[in-house]
Amino acid sequence: MANTLTSMIISPQSMGLNLQSPSGGPSTTTTSTLLHGVPNFQVQHDYVPVMSSKRIATWRYLQRMYQGGMVLYNTAMLSESELRRSYPTDDKIQRRTLNYFLLGTSLAPVLEIPNITDMLKALVVVVQEYEFFASESKSKMMFLRATSRKALSLDGKATEETGEYTLLEVRQVPFSLDYVITFSSLCDTIAQVYEKITSEERFWTLTCTEMFQKIDLRFKKIMMSACKELETMARDTLADELNAIDPLSAFTQRDDGDM
């Protein structure tokens, strides 16, 4: 069931997109992407708009899901209270919430960059710095404790060792963040990023397409993690409902698992 739901979330058909050529066969863009990873020079004009449309639909759907009261692909309704129960306020969730908060607040200024190419360059920096920040929890906590004694390297540039970032806005938050609200806001911000990227007609060069793919890959990791968690919540909700109807089914499922 998990694989089915995930494929529905990221498949073009589930988003109302038709990636077939007029003759009925697969589109050149899709075929090129599958074979080479990076679309070739002739077809990349279509690649970024099509992929962005899929991502916008998915991120907007995730945003609505985390606002609560929606049915996850006709399987189970997840209320806002159920979402919050699934994310306990432990240190792990708090760190992840802080990461998402900092990413969202760092993306907002980038959206104000008028030139799309310059915006893509800034986005690459933001997502790379975010990935380093999120993976180095110890360095992150050292940075938060030592913000008052930052040091620059000899050439005046920020370095990873000093805990400084060029575009990722790292700050202390004097209060606890709500994971559900924070992630819903991040979904909205990332959707706006894709909308801004495709806000104007342009020819996508190979360099810009590769920058887009780097950004999209890092956003996709966050998206897939959220999709898997929603699928787990939906399965648990369905199991609880079935057990409420037939309490003996819980023992039957347990016995089947032991076998």
Tab-separated table of N, CA and C in Angstrom, residues 18-99:
chain	number	residue	atom	x	y	z
A	18	ASN	N	-0.414	14.803	-18.875
A	18	ASN	CA	-0.281	13.824	-19.940
A	18	ASN	C	1.093	13.975	-20.560
A	19	LEU	N	1.967	13.006	-20.302
A	19	LEU	CA	3.327	13.073	-20.819
A	19	LEU	C	3.487	12.212	-22.065
A	20	GLN	N	2.421	12.119	-22.861
A	20	GLN	CA	2.503	11.374	-24.100
A	20	GLN	C	2.551	12.331	-25.279
A	21	SER	N	3.196	11.891	-26.312
A	21	SER	CA	3.252	12.676	-27.533
A	21	SER	C	1.921	12.579	-28.251
A	22	PRO	N	1.635	13.458	-29.224
A	22	PRO	CA	0.380	13.382	-29.964
A	22	PRO	C	0.148	12.047	-30.627
A	23	SER	N	1.217	11.313	-30.939
A	23	SER	CA	1.053	10.015	-31.579
A	23	SER	C	0.676	8.920	-30.609
A	24	GLY	N	0.695	9.222	-29.309
A	24	GLY	CA	0.309	8.226	-28.328
A	24	GLY	C	1.457	7.599	-27.601
A	25	GLY	N	2.687	7.798	-28.063
A	25	GLY	CA	3.851	7.218	-27.414
A	25	GLY	C	4.354	8.109	-26.313
A	26	PRO	N	5.372	7.656	-25.593
A	26	PRO	CA	5.926	8.482	-24.522
A	26	PRO	C	6.574	9.726	-25.088
A	27	SER	N	6.513	10.808	-24.334
A	27	SER	CA	7.069	12.070	-24.799
A	27	SER	C	8.582	11.986	-24.875
A	28	THR	N	9.163	12.846	-25.735
A	28	THR	CA	10.618	12.880	-25.882
A	28	THR	C	11.278	13.302	-24.596
A	29	THR	N	10.630	14.241	-23.867
A	29	THR	CA	11.205	14.741	-22.625
A	29	THR	C	11.359	13.627	-21.610
A	30	THR	N	10.282	12.821	-21.430
A	30	THR	CA	10.319	11.756	-20.439
A	30	THR	C	11.349	10.699	-20.813
A	31	THR	N	11.356	10.295	-22.091
A	31	THR	CA	12.289	9.266	-22.532
A	31	THR	C	13.723	9.707	-22.331
A	32	SER	N	14.018	10.957	-22.685
A	32	SER	CA	15.386	11.459	-22.533
A	32	SER	C	15.799	11.498	-21.080
A	33	THR	N	14.880	11.921	-20.214
A	33	THR	CA	15.198	12.018	-18.793
A	33	THR	C	15.494	10.649	-18.208
A	34	LEU	N	14.697	9.622	-18.617
A	34	LEU	CA	14.900	8.284	-18.076
A	34	LEU	C	16.233	7.705	-18.537
A	35	LEU	N	16.625	7.998	-19.765
A	35	LEU	CA	17.833	7.395	-20.300
A	35	LEU	C	19.095	8.088	-19.822
A	36	HIS	N	19.043	9.400	-19.669
A	36	HIS	CA	20.266	10.150	-19.432
A	36	HIS	C	20.283	10.912	-18.118
A	37	GLY	N	19.166	11.002	-17.408
A	37	GLY	CA	19.139	11.760	-16.168
A	37	GLY	C	18.930	13.233	-16.422
A	38	VAL	N	19.778	13.830	-17.256
A	38	VAL	CA	19.626	15.235	-17.637
A	38	VAL	C	19.078	15.278	-19.056
A	39	PRO	N	17.953	15.972	-19.301
A	39	PRO	CA	17.387	16.011	-20.648
A	39	PRO	C	18.348	16.661	-21.628
A	40	ASN	N	18.288	16.213	-22.897
A	40	ASN	CA	19.232	16.756	-23.862
A	40	ASN	C	18.858	18.178	-24.250
A	41	PHE	N	19.731	18.814	-24.995
A	41	PHE	CA	19.615	20.251	-25.267
A	41	PHE	C	18.335	20.580	-26.032
A	42	GLN	N	17.858	19.654	-26.866
A	42	GLN	CA	16.719	19.962	-27.710
A	42	GLN	C	15.389	19.928	-26.960
A	43	VAL	N	15.278	19.150	-25.887
A	43	VAL	CA	13.976	18.939	-25.256
A	43	VAL	C	13.869	19.568	-23.882
A	44	GLN	N	14.912	20.204	-23.356
A	44	GLN	CA	14.864	20.677	-21.996
A	44	GLN	C	13.934	21.878	-21.822
A	45	HIS	N	13.507	22.498	-22.918
A	45	HIS	CA	12.535	23.583	-22.815
A	45	HIS	C	11.246	23.071	-22.183
A	46	ASP	N	10.884	21.809	-22.438
A	46	ASP	CA	9.665	21.238	-21.877
A	46	ASP	C	9.894	20.606	-20.511
A	47	TYR	N	11.112	20.191	-20.231
A	47	TYR	CA	11.366	19.417	-19.012
A	47	TYR	C	11.053	20.206	-17.749
A	48	VAL	N	11.585	21.409	-17.620
A	48	VAL	CA	11.422	22.178	-16.383
A	48	VAL	C	9.966	22.568	-16.143
A	49	PRO	N	9.232	23.100	-17.132
A	49	PRO	CA	7.826	23.427	-16.876
A	49	PRO	C	6.978	22.221	-16.486
A	50	VAL	N	7.197	21.083	-17.153
A	50	VAL	CA	6.403	19.892	-16.838
A	50	VAL	C	6.714	19.388	-15.434
A	51	MET	N	7.996	19.299	-15.096
A	51	MET	CA	8.370	18.843	-13.763
A	51	MET	C	7.887	19.814	-12.695
A	52	SER	N	7.969	21.104	-12.963
A	52	SER	CA	7.511	22.101	-11.994
A	52	SER	C	6.012	21.981	-11.757
A	53	SER	N	5.248	21.718	-12.813
A	53	SER	CA	3.797	21.553	-12.656
A	53	SER	C	3.475	20.375	-11.748
A	54	LYS	N	4.206	19.283	-11.912
A	54	LYS	CA	4.012	18.118	-11.049
A	54	LYS	C	4.351	18.449	-9.603
A	55	ARG	N	5.475	19.134	-9.410
A	55	ARG	CA	5.901	19.459	-8.050
A	55	ARG	C	4.938	20.439	-7.377
A	56	ILE	N	4.462	21.426	-8.123
A	56	ILE	CA	3.515	22.387	-7.546
A	56	ILE	C	2.267	21.665	-7.062
A	57	ALA	N	1.740	20.761	-7.897
A	57	ALA	CA	0.542	20.019	-7.513
A	57	ALA	C	0.787	19.192	-6.251
A	58	THR	N	1.948	18.552	-6.167
A	58	THR	CA	2.247	17.712	-5.006
A	58	THR	C	2.436	18.537	-3.746
A	59	TRP	N	3.198	19.624	-3.843
A	59	TRP	CA	3.436	20.452	-2.650
A	59	TRP	C	2.161	21.129	-2.171
A	60	ARG	N	1.306	21.543	-3.091
A	60	ARG	CA	0.033	22.132	-2.679
A	60	ARG	C	-0.858	21.088	-2.013
A	61	TYR	N	-0.794	19.863	-2.518
A	61	TYR	CA	-1.572	18.790	-1.902
A	61	TYR	C	-1.061	18.502	-0.493
A	62	LEU	N	0.251	18.431	-0.331
A	62	LEU	CA	0.824	18.213	0.999
A	62	LEU	C	0.463	19.355	1.941
A	63	GLN	N	0.459	20.575	1.421
A	63	GLN	CA	0.082	21.719	2.253
A	63	GLN	C	-1.340	21.560	2.782
A	64	ARG	N	-2.258	21.161	1.914
A	64	ARG	CA	-3.653	20.975	2.352
A	64	ARG	C	-3.761	19.806	3.329
A	65	MET	N	-2.984	18.740	3.087
A	65	MET	CA	-3.033	17.598	3.996
A	65	MET	C	-2.591	17.997	5.398
A	66	TYR	N	-1.532	18.786	5.504
A	66	TYR	CA	-1.017	19.163	6.819
A	66	TYR	C	-1.821	20.282	7.464
A	67	GLN	N	-2.780	20.818	6.748
A	67	GLN	CA	-3.732	21.726	7.377
A	67	GLN	C	-4.859	20.951	8.047
A	68	GLY	N	-4.937	19.641	7.784
A	68	GLY	CA	-5.871	18.761	8.470
A	68	GLY	C	-7.235	18.698	7.810
A	69	GLY	N	-7.946	17.598	8.119
A	69	GLY	CA	-9.311	17.439	7.649
A	69	GLY	C	-9.448	16.946	6.225
A	70	MET	N	-8.388	16.376	5.644
A	70	MET	CA	-8.455	15.859	4.281
A	70	MET	C	-8.269	14.346	4.275
A	71	VAL	N	-8.841	13.722	3.255
A	71	VAL	CA	-8.690	12.282	3.074
A	71	VAL	C	-7.484	12.033	2.179
A	72	LEU	N	-6.569	11.190	2.634
A	72	LEU	CA	-5.362	10.894	1.864
A	72	LEU	C	-5.690	9.898	0.769
A	73	TYR	N	-5.891	10.384	-0.451
A	73	TYR	CA	-6.173	9.548	-1.607
A	73	TYR	C	-7.240	8.491	-1.334
A	74	ASN	N	-8.348	8.968	-0.789
A	74	ASN	CA	-9.520	8.113	-0.556
A	74	ASN	C	-9.213	6.923	0.352
A	75	THR	N	-8.275	7.091	1.261
A	75	THR	CA	-7.961	5.995	2.184
A	75	THR	C	-8.406	6.308	3.607
A	76	ALA	N	-7.950	7.414	4.162
A	76	ALA	CA	-8.284	7.752	5.549
A	76	ALA	C	-8.195	9.257	5.734
A	77	MET	N	-9.113	9.780	6.533
A	77	MET	CA	-9.080	11.209	6.843
A	77	MET	C	-8.123	11.450	8.000
A	78	LEU	N	-7.249	12.423	7.831
A	78	LEU	CA	-6.281	12.772	8.866
A	78	LEU	C	-6.622	14.153	9.398
A	79	SER	N	-7.064	14.202	10.632
A	79	SER	CA	-7.404	15.483	11.247
A	79	SER	C	-6.139	16.176	11.737
A	80	GLU	N	-6.275	17.444	12.067
A	80	GLU	CA	-5.124	18.198	12.564
A	80	GLU	C	-4.619	17.616	13.877
A	81	SER	N	-5.535	17.166	14.730
A	81	SER	CA	-5.120	16.578	16.006
A	81	SER	C	-4.383	15.257	15.791
A	82	GLU	N	-4.821	14.464	14.802
A	82	GLU	CA	-4.128	13.205	14.507
A	82	GLU	C	-2.727	13.465	13.959
A	83	LEU	N	-2.603	14.502	13.154
A	83	LEU	CA	-1.282	14.853	12.641
A	83	LEU	C	-0.343	15.229	13.780
A	84	ARG	N	-0.853	16.007	14.733
A	84	ARG	CA	0.001	16.440	15.843
A	84	ARG	C	0.377	15.267	16.747
A	85	ARG	N	-0.528	14.328	16.929
A	85	ARG	CA	-0.205	13.160	17.752
A	85	ARG	C	0.891	12.315	17.112
A	86	SER	N	0.970	12.355	15.801
A	86	SER	CA	1.976	11.555	15.099
A	86	SER	C	3.365	12.171	15.167
A	87	TYR	N	3.444	13.427	15.614
A	87	TYR	CA	4.732	14.110	15.721
A	87	TYR	C	4.939	14.570	17.158
A	88	PRO	N	5.452	13.708	18.020
A	88	PRO	CA	5.672	14.090	19.422
A	88	PRO	C	6.701	15.204	19.530
A	89	THR	N	6.580	15.967	20.573
A	89	THR	CA	7.486	17.116	20.754
A	89	THR	C	8.794	16.674	21.405
A	90	ASP	N	9.474	15.706	20.795
A	90	ASP	CA	10.774	15.285	21.315
A	90	ASP	C	11.882	16.066	20.611
A	91	ASP	N	13.117	15.803	21.004
A	91	ASP	CA	14.241	16.566	20.463
A	91	ASP	C	14.399	16.364	18.956
A	92	LYS	N	14.159	15.137	18.484
A	92	LYS	CA	14.326	14.854	17.061
A	92	LYS	C	13.354	15.668	16.218
A	93	ILE	N	12.084	15.681	16.629
A	93	ILE	CA	11.081	16.436	15.877
A	93	ILE	C	11.338	17.928	15.989
A	94	GLN	N	11.773	18.375	17.156
A	94	GLN	CA	12.063	19.799	17.319
A	94	GLN	C	13.219	20.236	16.421
A	95	ARG	N	14.242	19.388	16.290
A	95	ARG	CA	15.356	19.723	15.404
A	95	ARG	C	14.895	19.786	13.953
A	96	ARG	N	14.067	18.815	13.573
A	96	ARG	CA	13.564	18.819	12.203
A	96	ARG	C	12.675	20.036	11.947
A	97	THR	N	11.847	20.378	12.934
A	97	THR	CA	10.988	21.556	12.797
A	97	THR	C	11.820	22.815	12.628
A	98	LEU	N	12.889	22.929	13.420
A	98	LEU	CA	13.774	24.084	13.294
A	98	LEU	C	14.431	24.113	11.917
A	99	ASN	N	14.864	22.961	11.426
A	99	ASN	CA	15.472	22.899	10.093
A	99	ASN	C	14.511	23.407	9.025
